Structure formats: C-alpha cells, structure tokens
CSV table of C-alpha atoms in Angstrom, one decimal:
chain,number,residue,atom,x,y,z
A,21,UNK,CA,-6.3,-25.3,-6.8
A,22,UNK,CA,-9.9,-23.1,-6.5
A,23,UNK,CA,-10.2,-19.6,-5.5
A,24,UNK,CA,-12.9,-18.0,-3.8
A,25,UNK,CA,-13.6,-14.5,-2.7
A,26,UNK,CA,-14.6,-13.4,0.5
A,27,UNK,CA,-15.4,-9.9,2.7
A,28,UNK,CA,-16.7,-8.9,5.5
A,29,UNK,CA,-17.7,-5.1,6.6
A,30,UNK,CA,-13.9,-4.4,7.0
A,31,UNK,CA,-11.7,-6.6,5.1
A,32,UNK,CA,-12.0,-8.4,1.6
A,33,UNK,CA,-10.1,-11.7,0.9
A,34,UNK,CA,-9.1,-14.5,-1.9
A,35,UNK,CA,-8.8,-17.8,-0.9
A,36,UNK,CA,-6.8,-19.8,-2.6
A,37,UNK,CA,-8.0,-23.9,-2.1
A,38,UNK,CA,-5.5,-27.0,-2.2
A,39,UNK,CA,-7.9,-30.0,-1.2
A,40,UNK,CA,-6.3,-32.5,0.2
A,41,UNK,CA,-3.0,-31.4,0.3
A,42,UNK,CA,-1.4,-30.2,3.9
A,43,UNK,CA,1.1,-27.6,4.6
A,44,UNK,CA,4.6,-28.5,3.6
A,45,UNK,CA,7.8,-27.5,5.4
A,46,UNK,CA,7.9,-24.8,2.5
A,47,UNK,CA,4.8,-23.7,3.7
A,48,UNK,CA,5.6,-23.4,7.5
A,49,UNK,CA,8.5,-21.9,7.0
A,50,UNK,CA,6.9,-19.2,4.3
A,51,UNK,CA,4.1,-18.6,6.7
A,52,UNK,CA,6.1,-18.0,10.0
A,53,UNK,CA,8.2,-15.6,7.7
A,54,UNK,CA,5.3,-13.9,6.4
A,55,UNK,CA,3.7,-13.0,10.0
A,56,UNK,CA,7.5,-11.8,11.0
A,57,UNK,CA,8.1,-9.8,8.3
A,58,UNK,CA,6.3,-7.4,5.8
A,59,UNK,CA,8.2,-8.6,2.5
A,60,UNK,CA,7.6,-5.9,0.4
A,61,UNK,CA,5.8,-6.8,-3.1
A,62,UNK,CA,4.1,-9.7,-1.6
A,63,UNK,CA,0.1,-10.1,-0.1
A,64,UNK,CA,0.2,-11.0,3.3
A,65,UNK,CA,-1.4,-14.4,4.0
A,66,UNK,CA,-2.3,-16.9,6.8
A,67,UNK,CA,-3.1,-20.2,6.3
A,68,UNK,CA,-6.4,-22.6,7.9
A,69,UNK,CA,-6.6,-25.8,7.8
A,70,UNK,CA,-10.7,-27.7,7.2
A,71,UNK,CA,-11.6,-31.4,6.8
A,72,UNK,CA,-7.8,-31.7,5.0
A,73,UNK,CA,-8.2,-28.9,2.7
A,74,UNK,CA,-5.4,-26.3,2.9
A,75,UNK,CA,-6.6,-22.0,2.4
A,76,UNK,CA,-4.5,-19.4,1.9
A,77,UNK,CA,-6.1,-16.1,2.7
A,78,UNK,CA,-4.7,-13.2,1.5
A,79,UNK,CA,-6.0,-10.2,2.1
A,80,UNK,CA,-6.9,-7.7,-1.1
A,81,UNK,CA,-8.8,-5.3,1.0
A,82,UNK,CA,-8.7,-2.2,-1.7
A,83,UNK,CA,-7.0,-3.6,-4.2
A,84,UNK,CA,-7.9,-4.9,-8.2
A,85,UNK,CA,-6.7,-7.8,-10.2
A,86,UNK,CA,-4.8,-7.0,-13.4
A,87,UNK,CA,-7.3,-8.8,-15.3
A,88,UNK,CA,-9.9,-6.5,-14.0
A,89,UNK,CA,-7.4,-3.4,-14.0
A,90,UNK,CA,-7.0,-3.8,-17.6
A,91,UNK,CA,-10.9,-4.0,-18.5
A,92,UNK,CA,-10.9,-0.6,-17.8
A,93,UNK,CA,-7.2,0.4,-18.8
A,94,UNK,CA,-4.8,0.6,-21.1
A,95,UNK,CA,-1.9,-2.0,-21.0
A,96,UNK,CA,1.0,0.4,-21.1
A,97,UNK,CA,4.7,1.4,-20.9
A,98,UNK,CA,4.2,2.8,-17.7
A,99,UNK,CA,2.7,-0.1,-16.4
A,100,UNK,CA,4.7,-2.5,-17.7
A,101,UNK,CA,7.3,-1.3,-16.0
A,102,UNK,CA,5.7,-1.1,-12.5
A,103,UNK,CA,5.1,-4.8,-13.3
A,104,UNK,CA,8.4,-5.9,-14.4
A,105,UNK,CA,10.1,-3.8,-11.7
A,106,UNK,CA,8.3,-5.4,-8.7
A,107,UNK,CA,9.1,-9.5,-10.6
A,108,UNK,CA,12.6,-8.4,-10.5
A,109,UNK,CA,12.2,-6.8,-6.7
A,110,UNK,CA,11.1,-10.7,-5.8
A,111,UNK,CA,13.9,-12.1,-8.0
A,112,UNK,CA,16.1,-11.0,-6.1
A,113,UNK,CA,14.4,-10.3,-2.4
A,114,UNK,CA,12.7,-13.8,-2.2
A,115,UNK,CA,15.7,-15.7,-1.6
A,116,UNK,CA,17.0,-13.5,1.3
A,117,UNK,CA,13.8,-14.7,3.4
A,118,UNK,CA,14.4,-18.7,2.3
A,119,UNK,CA,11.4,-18.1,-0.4
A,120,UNK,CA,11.4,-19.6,-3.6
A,121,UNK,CA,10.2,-17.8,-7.1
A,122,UNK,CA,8.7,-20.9,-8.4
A,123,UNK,CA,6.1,-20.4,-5.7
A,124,UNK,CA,4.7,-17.0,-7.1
A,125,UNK,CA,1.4,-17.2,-8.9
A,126,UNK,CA,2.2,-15.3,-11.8
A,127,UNK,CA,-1.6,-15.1,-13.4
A,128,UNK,CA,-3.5,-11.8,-13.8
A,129,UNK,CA,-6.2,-13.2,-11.8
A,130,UNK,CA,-3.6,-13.3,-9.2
A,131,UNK,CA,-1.7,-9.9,-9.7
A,132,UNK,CA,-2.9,-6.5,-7.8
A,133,UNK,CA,-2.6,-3.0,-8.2
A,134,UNK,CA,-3.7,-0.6,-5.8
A,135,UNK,CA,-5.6,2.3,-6.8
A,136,UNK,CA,-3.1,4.4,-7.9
A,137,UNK,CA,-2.4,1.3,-10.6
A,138,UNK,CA,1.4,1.9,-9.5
A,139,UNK,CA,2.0,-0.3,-6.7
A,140,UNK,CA,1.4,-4.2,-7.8
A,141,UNK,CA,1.3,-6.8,-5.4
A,142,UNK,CA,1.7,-10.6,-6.0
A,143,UNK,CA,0.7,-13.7,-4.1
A,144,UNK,CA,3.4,-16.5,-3.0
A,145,UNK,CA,1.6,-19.8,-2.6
A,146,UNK,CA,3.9,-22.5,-1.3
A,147,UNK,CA,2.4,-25.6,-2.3
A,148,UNK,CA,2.0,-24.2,-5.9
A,149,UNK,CA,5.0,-25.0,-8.0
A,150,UNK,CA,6.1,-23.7,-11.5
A,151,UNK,CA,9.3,-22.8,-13.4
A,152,UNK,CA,9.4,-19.0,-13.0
A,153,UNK,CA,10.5,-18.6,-16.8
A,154,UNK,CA,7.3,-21.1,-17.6
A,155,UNK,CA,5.2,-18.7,-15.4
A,156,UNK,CA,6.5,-15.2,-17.4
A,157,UNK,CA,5.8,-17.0,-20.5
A,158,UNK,CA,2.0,-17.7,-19.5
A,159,UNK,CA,1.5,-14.6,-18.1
A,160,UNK,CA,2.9,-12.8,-21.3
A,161,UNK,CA,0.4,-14.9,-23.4
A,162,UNK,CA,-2.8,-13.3,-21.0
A,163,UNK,CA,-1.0,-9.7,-21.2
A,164,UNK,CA,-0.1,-9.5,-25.4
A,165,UNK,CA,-4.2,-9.0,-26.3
A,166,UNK,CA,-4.2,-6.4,-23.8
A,167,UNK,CA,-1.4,-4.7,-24.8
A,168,UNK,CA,-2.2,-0.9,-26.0
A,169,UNK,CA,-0.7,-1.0,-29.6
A,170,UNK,CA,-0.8,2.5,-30.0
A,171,UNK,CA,2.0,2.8,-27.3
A,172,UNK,CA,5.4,1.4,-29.6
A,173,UNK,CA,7.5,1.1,-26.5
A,174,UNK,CA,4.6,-1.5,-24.5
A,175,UNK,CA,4.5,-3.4,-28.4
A,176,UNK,CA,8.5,-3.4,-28.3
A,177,UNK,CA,9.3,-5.0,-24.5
A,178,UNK,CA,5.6,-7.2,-24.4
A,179,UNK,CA,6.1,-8.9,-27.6
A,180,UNK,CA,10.5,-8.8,-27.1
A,181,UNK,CA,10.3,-10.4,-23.4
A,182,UNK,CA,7.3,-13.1,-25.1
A,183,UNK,CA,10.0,-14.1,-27.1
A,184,UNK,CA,13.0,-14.3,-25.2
A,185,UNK,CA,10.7,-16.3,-22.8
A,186,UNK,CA,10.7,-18.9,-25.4
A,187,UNK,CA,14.1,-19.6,-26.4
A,188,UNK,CA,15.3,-22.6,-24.6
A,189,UNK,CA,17.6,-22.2,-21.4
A,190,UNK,CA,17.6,-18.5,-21.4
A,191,UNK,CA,18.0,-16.3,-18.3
A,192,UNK,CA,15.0,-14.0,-19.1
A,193,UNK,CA,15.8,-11.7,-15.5
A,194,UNK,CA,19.2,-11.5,-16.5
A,195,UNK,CA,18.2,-10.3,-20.0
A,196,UNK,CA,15.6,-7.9,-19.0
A,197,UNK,CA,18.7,-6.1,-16.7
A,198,UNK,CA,20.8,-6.2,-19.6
A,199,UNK,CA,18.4,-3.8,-21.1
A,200,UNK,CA,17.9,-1.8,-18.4
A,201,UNK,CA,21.4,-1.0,-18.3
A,202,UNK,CA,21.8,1.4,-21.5
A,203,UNK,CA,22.1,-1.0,-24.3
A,204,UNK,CA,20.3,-0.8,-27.5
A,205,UNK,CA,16.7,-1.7,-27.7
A,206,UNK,CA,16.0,-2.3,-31.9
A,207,UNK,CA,12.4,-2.7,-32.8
A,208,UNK,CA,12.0,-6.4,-33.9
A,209,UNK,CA,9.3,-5.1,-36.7
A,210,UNK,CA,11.3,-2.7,-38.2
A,211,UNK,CA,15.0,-3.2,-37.2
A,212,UNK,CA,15.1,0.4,-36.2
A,213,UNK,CA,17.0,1.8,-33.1
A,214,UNK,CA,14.8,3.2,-29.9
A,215,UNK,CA,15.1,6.5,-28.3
A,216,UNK,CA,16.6,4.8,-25.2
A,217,UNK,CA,19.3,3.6,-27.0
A,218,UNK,CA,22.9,3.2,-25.0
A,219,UNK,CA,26.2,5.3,-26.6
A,220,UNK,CA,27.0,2.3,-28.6
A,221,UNK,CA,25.6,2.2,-31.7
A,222,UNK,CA,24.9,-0.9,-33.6
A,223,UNK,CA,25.3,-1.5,-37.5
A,224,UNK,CA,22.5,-2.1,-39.8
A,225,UNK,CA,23.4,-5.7,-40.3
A,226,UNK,CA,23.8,-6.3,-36.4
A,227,UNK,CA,20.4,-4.6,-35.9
A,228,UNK,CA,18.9,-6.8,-38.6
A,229,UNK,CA,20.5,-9.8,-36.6
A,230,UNK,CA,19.6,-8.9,-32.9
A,231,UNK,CA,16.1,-8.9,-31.4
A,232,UNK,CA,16.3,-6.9,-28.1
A,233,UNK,CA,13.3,-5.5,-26.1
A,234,UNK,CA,13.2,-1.7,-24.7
A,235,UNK,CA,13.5,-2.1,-20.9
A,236,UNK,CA,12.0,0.2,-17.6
A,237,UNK,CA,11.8,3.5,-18.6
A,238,UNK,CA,15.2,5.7,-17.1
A,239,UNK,CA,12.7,7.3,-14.4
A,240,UNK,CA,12.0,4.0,-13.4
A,241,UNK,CA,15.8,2.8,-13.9
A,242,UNK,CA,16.8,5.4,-11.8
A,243,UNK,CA,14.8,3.8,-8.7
A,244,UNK,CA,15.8,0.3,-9.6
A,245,UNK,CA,19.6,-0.4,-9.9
A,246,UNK,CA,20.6,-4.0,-11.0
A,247,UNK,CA,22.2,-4.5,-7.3
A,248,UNK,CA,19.1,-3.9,-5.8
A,249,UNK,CA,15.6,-3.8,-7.5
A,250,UNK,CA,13.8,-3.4,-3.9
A,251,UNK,CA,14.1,0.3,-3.5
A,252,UNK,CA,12.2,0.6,-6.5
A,253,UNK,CA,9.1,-1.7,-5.4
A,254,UNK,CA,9.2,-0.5,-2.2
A,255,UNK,CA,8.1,3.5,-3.6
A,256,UNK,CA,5.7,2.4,-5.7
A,257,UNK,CA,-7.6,-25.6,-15.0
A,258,UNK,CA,-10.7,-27.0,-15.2
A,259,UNK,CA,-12.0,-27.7,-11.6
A,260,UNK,CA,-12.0,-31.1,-11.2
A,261,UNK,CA,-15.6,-32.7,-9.3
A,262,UNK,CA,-15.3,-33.2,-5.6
A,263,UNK,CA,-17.0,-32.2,-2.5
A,264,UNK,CA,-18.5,-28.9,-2.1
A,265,UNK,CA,-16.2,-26.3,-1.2
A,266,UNK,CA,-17.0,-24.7,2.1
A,267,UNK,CA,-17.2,-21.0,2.3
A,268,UNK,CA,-15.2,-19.6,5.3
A,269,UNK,CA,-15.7,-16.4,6.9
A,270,UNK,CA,-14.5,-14.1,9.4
A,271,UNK,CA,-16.5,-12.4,11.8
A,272,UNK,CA,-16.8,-8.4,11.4
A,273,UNK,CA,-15.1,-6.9,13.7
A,274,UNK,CA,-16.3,-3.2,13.3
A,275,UNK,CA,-18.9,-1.8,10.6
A,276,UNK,CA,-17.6,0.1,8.1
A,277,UNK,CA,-18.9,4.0,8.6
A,278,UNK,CA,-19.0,4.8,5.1
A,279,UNK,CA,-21.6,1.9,4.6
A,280,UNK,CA,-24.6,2.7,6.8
A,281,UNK,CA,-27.2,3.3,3.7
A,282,UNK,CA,-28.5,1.4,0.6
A,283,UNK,CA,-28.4,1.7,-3.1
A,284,UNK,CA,-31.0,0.4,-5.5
A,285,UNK,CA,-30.5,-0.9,-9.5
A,286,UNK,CA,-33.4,-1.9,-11.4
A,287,UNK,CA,-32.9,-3.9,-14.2
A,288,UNK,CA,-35.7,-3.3,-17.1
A,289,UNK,CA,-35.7,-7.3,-18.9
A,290,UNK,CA,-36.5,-6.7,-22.5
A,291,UNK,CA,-35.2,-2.9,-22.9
A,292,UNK,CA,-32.3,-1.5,-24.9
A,293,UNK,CA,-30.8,1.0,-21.7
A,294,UNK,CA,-31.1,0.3,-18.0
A,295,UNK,CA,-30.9,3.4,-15.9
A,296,UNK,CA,-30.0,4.3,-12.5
A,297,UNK,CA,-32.2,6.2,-10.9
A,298,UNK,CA,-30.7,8.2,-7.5
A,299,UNK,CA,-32.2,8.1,-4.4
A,300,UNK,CA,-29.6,9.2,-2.0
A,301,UNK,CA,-29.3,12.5,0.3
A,302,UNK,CA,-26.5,13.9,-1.4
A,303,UNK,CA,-25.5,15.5,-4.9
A,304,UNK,CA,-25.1,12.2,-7.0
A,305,UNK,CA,-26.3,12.1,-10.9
A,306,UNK,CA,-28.9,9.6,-12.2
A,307,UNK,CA,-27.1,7.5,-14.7
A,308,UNK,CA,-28.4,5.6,-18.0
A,309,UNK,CA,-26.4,2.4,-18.4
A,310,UNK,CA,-25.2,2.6,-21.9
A,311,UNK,CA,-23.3,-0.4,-23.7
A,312,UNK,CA,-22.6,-4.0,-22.5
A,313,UNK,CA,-20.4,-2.5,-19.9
A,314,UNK,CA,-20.7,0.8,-17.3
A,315,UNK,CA,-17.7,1.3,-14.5
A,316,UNK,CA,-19.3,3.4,-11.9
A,317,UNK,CA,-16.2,4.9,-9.4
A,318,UNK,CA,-15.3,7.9,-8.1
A,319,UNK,CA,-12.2,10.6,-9.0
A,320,UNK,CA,-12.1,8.6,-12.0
A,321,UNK,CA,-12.5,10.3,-15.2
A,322,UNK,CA,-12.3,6.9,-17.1
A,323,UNK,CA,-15.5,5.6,-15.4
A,324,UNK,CA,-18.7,6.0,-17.0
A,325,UNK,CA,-20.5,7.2,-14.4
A,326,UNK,CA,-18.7,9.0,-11.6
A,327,UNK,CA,-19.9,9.7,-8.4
A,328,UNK,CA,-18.9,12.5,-6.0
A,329,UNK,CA,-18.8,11.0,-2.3
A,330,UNK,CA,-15.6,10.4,-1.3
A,331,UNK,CA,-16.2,6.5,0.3
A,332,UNK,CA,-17.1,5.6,-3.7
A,333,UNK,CA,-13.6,3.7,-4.7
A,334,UNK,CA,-12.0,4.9,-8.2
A,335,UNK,CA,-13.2,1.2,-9.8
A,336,UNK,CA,-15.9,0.8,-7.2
A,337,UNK,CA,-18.4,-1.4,-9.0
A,338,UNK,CA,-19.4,-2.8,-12.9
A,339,UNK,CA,-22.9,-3.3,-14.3
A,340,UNK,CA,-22.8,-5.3,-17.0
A,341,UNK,CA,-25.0,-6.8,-19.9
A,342,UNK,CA,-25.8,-9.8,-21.6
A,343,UNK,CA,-28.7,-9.8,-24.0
A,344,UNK,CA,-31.5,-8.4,-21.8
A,345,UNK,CA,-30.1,-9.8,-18.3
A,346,UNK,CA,-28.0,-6.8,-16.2
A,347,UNK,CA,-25.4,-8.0,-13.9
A,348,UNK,CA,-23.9,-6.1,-11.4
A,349,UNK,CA,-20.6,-6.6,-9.7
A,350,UNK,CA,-18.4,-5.2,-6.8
A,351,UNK,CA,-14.6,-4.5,-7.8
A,352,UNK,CA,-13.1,-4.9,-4.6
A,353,UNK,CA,-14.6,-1.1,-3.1
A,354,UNK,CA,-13.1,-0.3,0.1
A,355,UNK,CA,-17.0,0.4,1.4
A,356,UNK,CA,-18.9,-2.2,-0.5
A,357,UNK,CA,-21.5,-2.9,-3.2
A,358,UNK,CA,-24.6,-4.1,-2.0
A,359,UNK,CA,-27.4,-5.4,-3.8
A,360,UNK,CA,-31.1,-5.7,-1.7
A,361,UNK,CA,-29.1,-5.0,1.6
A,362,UNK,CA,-26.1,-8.1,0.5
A,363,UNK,CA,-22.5,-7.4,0.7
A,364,UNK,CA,-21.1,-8.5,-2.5
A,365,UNK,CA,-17.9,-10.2,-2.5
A,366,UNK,CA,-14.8,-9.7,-4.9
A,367,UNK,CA,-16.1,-11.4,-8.5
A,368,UNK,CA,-19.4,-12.2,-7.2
A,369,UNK,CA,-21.7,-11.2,-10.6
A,370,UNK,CA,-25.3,-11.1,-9.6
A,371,UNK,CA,-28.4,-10.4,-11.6
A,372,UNK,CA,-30.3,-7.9,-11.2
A,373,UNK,CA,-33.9,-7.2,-11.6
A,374,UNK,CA,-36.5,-4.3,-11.5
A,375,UNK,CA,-37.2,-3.6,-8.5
A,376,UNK,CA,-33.4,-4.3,-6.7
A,377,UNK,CA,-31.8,-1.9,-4.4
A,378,UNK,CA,-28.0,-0.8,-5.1
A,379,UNK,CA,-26.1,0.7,-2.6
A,380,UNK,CA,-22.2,1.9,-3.3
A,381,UNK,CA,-20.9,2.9,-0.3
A,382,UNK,CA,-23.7,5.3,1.1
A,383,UNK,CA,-25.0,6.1,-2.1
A,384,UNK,CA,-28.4,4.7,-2.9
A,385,UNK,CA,-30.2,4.1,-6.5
A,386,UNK,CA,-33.0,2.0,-7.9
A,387,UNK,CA,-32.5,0.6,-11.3
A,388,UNK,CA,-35.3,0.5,-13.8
C-alpha cells in the first residue's frame, strides 16, 4: 500500500495505492454501496484503475489526520471518546451495508477530525485486511505517547483498553460497552474507584483483582446506547522498490474565491528566528517564527500565529525547522497554502528560502 496526497482548487484527496492488485468482489460491492449511500462515520471514496494499480480516493477536503490533530492538541478524555464512540458506530453499522470491520484502516495517518476535532471520520479500504482487535491494539500503541497525562480519566481508558487489547481471545467492543453501562471503572495504578463508578461497589480485594478502564463520558453515553451507537456518530511498511507511482489529478472544476492572492515566506539560512513579514491589504500581523515549530490558523487560540480573515482554516498551515532549513507545510486548508504561486498538497513539506512568496488563503507574506 502507498499513499499520496492530492488537491486541486476545490477539493483535496488521499490516495491510497495497491499495485498490482484489482478490485475484489469486496471491493465492488463496498464501492457501489458507498456511491448509494452516505454511511455515516466513513470517507466517501471511488475507485480508478491505471496500468493495474488500484486507487482509492477519498476525499479529506477540510479535514486533519489525528497524527497531525494531535501535534497541536492534547490527546484527551473528550476525544477519546469521540474516537471510541464512532469505532463502535462502525462495529455495529458496517455489517448492515455487507461491510466488513477488518477493512478499516485504523492508523492515525488514516483517522480524521474535522475542525471542530469532534466529528472523526475513518477510511474503509476493501483490499486491506486486518483483525480489527489487531488494528485497536496498533493504533493504541501510536495514541499511548500522545496521551495527555495530566487528564487521569484519558491515562485510565488509553492504557485499560491497550491492555484488554492484548489478552488473548477477548471481545474488546464488548468490553468497552460493558463499561459504558455503569459498572466500576478502578484505576489500574492505584486500585482506587472512579467518579463514574455504577451503584455496585466493589471490595478492596476485588478492586485489587480487577483491571477495568473508565468508558465514554455519561454525556456522551447518553448519545450512544449499546443498541445503537449510530445516533451518537451521526451528531458529532517500508515501501517496497517498483515503478514510479503516477500522480493523478483531477481537473478544477471552479477556482476557489477565497484564493485569488499570494503569500510570501522568506527563509533566512544561518539565523536563529525566521519572520513573516505581511504584505497583504488587510489587517493581518507580521509574525516571528519562534521554535522548531509555528501553527499559523485562524479562530484558534492554540496557534502561534493567528490570523483574522475568515478563509484562514483553524490548522491552516505549519512552518517548521530543522537546523537552519525552514519548511513550510499546508494542513489540509479549505483555501490553500501556496508557496511561489504552487498549491500545496496535504503532507507536501517544502523548503523555503529567502526570497519565497507565501500565500494562505488571500493573505500574503514574504519570509526573511
């Protein structure tokens, strides 16, 4: 499997790459179900066949990876339990529209939040193929580093699901439900009894005994009943050598309004600080790139520089450092990063030099 990431003026897309493999009967019948039905939790996707390589694009138009979400935020309760509740929304939704869970790709590359961070989307790629307790497992192992550890509850359910994930034959959905559904959530660290705890208490020696993980928040409970998890969801490798992948593309079919003007970044080699320097019409700050990392965005108080226009996405774009070399990169902006006039795709990391023109959305700087 390889990924690429493309755009256009209108849309942004990941491709996901199976050389040499064809569409299966899984596939046909996933794909025909996709374009009749919007399943809720899942990225639409069509399929395109070149010189026997199968793609799957799914459009991301808008939306972040988790990986990237979490360079910028905390892994949380709150989260956690958007996550968890739209994985159990599939558990049990997928089957109603012949789709299989061992077809999800379950890797935070793969994962998206919109930018709110409470609705999270998930790709289904048929000719992929993976037990879904083996996929929860190795997406717990990217999430635990991320995990804010100044939140108990996130410590208690991230590190309580890891382990249930490991014990041999068990039914980790079933288990998550099960404490969902008012029993006692002890802390595995200290054998003491949550907040959320059911009516039934448990003894000190059973506590000692037990190791249970808090579940959803009741809020969230409230919204996801174990009969049905969809109401909930619906309100919120090493590449092996082989021919060069070809880059498709899809033709614009309207320019984008809020992207009619460049932006300019000049990167100062050698210097401690890089700086953007505005050179827009409107009322935007110059900024001073501070640190090995600067998230510029908009109605974000957690970027580092914010900017006022309102086509500038919350996580619109990252510059970078490493050693002297600046780096910017687009994070999936509704109206685009663009470096010397270039649209810059999803994960594309350029260099930048003195001299380069930035543009995010309309707003222009120069970097120096």
């Amino acid at each position: 499997m390889n990924i690429q990431y493309q755009r256009n003026l209108k849309n942004s897309y990941m491709i996901v790459i199976e050389p040499g493999q064809p569409l299966n009967m899984d596939g046909q019948l996933a794909e025909k179900m996709i374009q009749r039905q919007q399943i809720p939790g899942l990225l639409y996707w069509v399929t395109m066949e070149h010189e026997g390589d199968m793609t799957f694009w799914y459009q991301i138009t808008g939306l972040q990876s988790l990986s990237d979400w979490l360079t910028h935020h905390p892994l949380d309760y709150k989260l956690f339990g958007h996550l968890l509740s739209g994985l159990l929304a599939l558990q049990e939704e997928l089957p109603r529209f012949y789709l299989k869970a061992e077809h999800l790709l379950l890797q935070s590359e793969q994962i998206f939040l919109d930018a709110s961070g409470e609705k999270v989307v998930f790709c289904y790629e048929p000719l992929w193929n993976r037990d879904p307790r083996q996929s929860l497992q190795e997406l717990m192992e990217q999430l635990l580093p991320k995990i804010d550890h100044g939140d108990k509850e996130a410590v208690r359910l991230g590190y309580g699901l890891y382990e249930r994930c490991q014990e041999e034959n068990a039914d980790v959905w079933s288990y998550v439900l099960e404490q969902n559904t008012g029993t006692a959530c002890v802390c595995q660290e200290s054998g003491e009894v949550s907040e959320t705890d059911g009516p039934e208490q448990k003894t000190a020696e059973e506590e000692n005994t037990q190791r249970k993980s808090p579940g959803i928040p009741e809020k969230m409970l409230e919204k996801l009943p174990v009969t049905s998890a969809l109401s909930w969801v619906q309100s919120l490798g090493k590449k092996k050598k082989e021919k060069p992948v070809p880059v498709y593309l899809f033709e614009p079919e309207e320019n984008v309004e809020a992207c009619a003007n460049p932006t300019v970044y000049l990167g100062a080699k050698g210097t401690a600080e890089g700086r953007l320097l505005y050179r827009g019409t409107g009322e935007e700050s110059s900024f001073v790139i501070e640190g090995d990392s600067f998230l510029l965005g908009g109605r974000n108080e957690q970027a580092d520089g914010q900017l006022l226009a309102s086509g500038v996405s919350r996580n619109h774009a990252r510059i970078t450092r490493e050693e002297d070399q600046y780096y910017i990169e687009d994070l999936n902006s509704r109206n685009g990063t663009y470096l010397n006039g270039n649209l810059l795709a999803y994960k594309q990391k350029c260099p930048v030099k003195p001299g380069d023109h930035l543009r995010f959305a309309r707003e222009e700087y120069v970097f120096y």
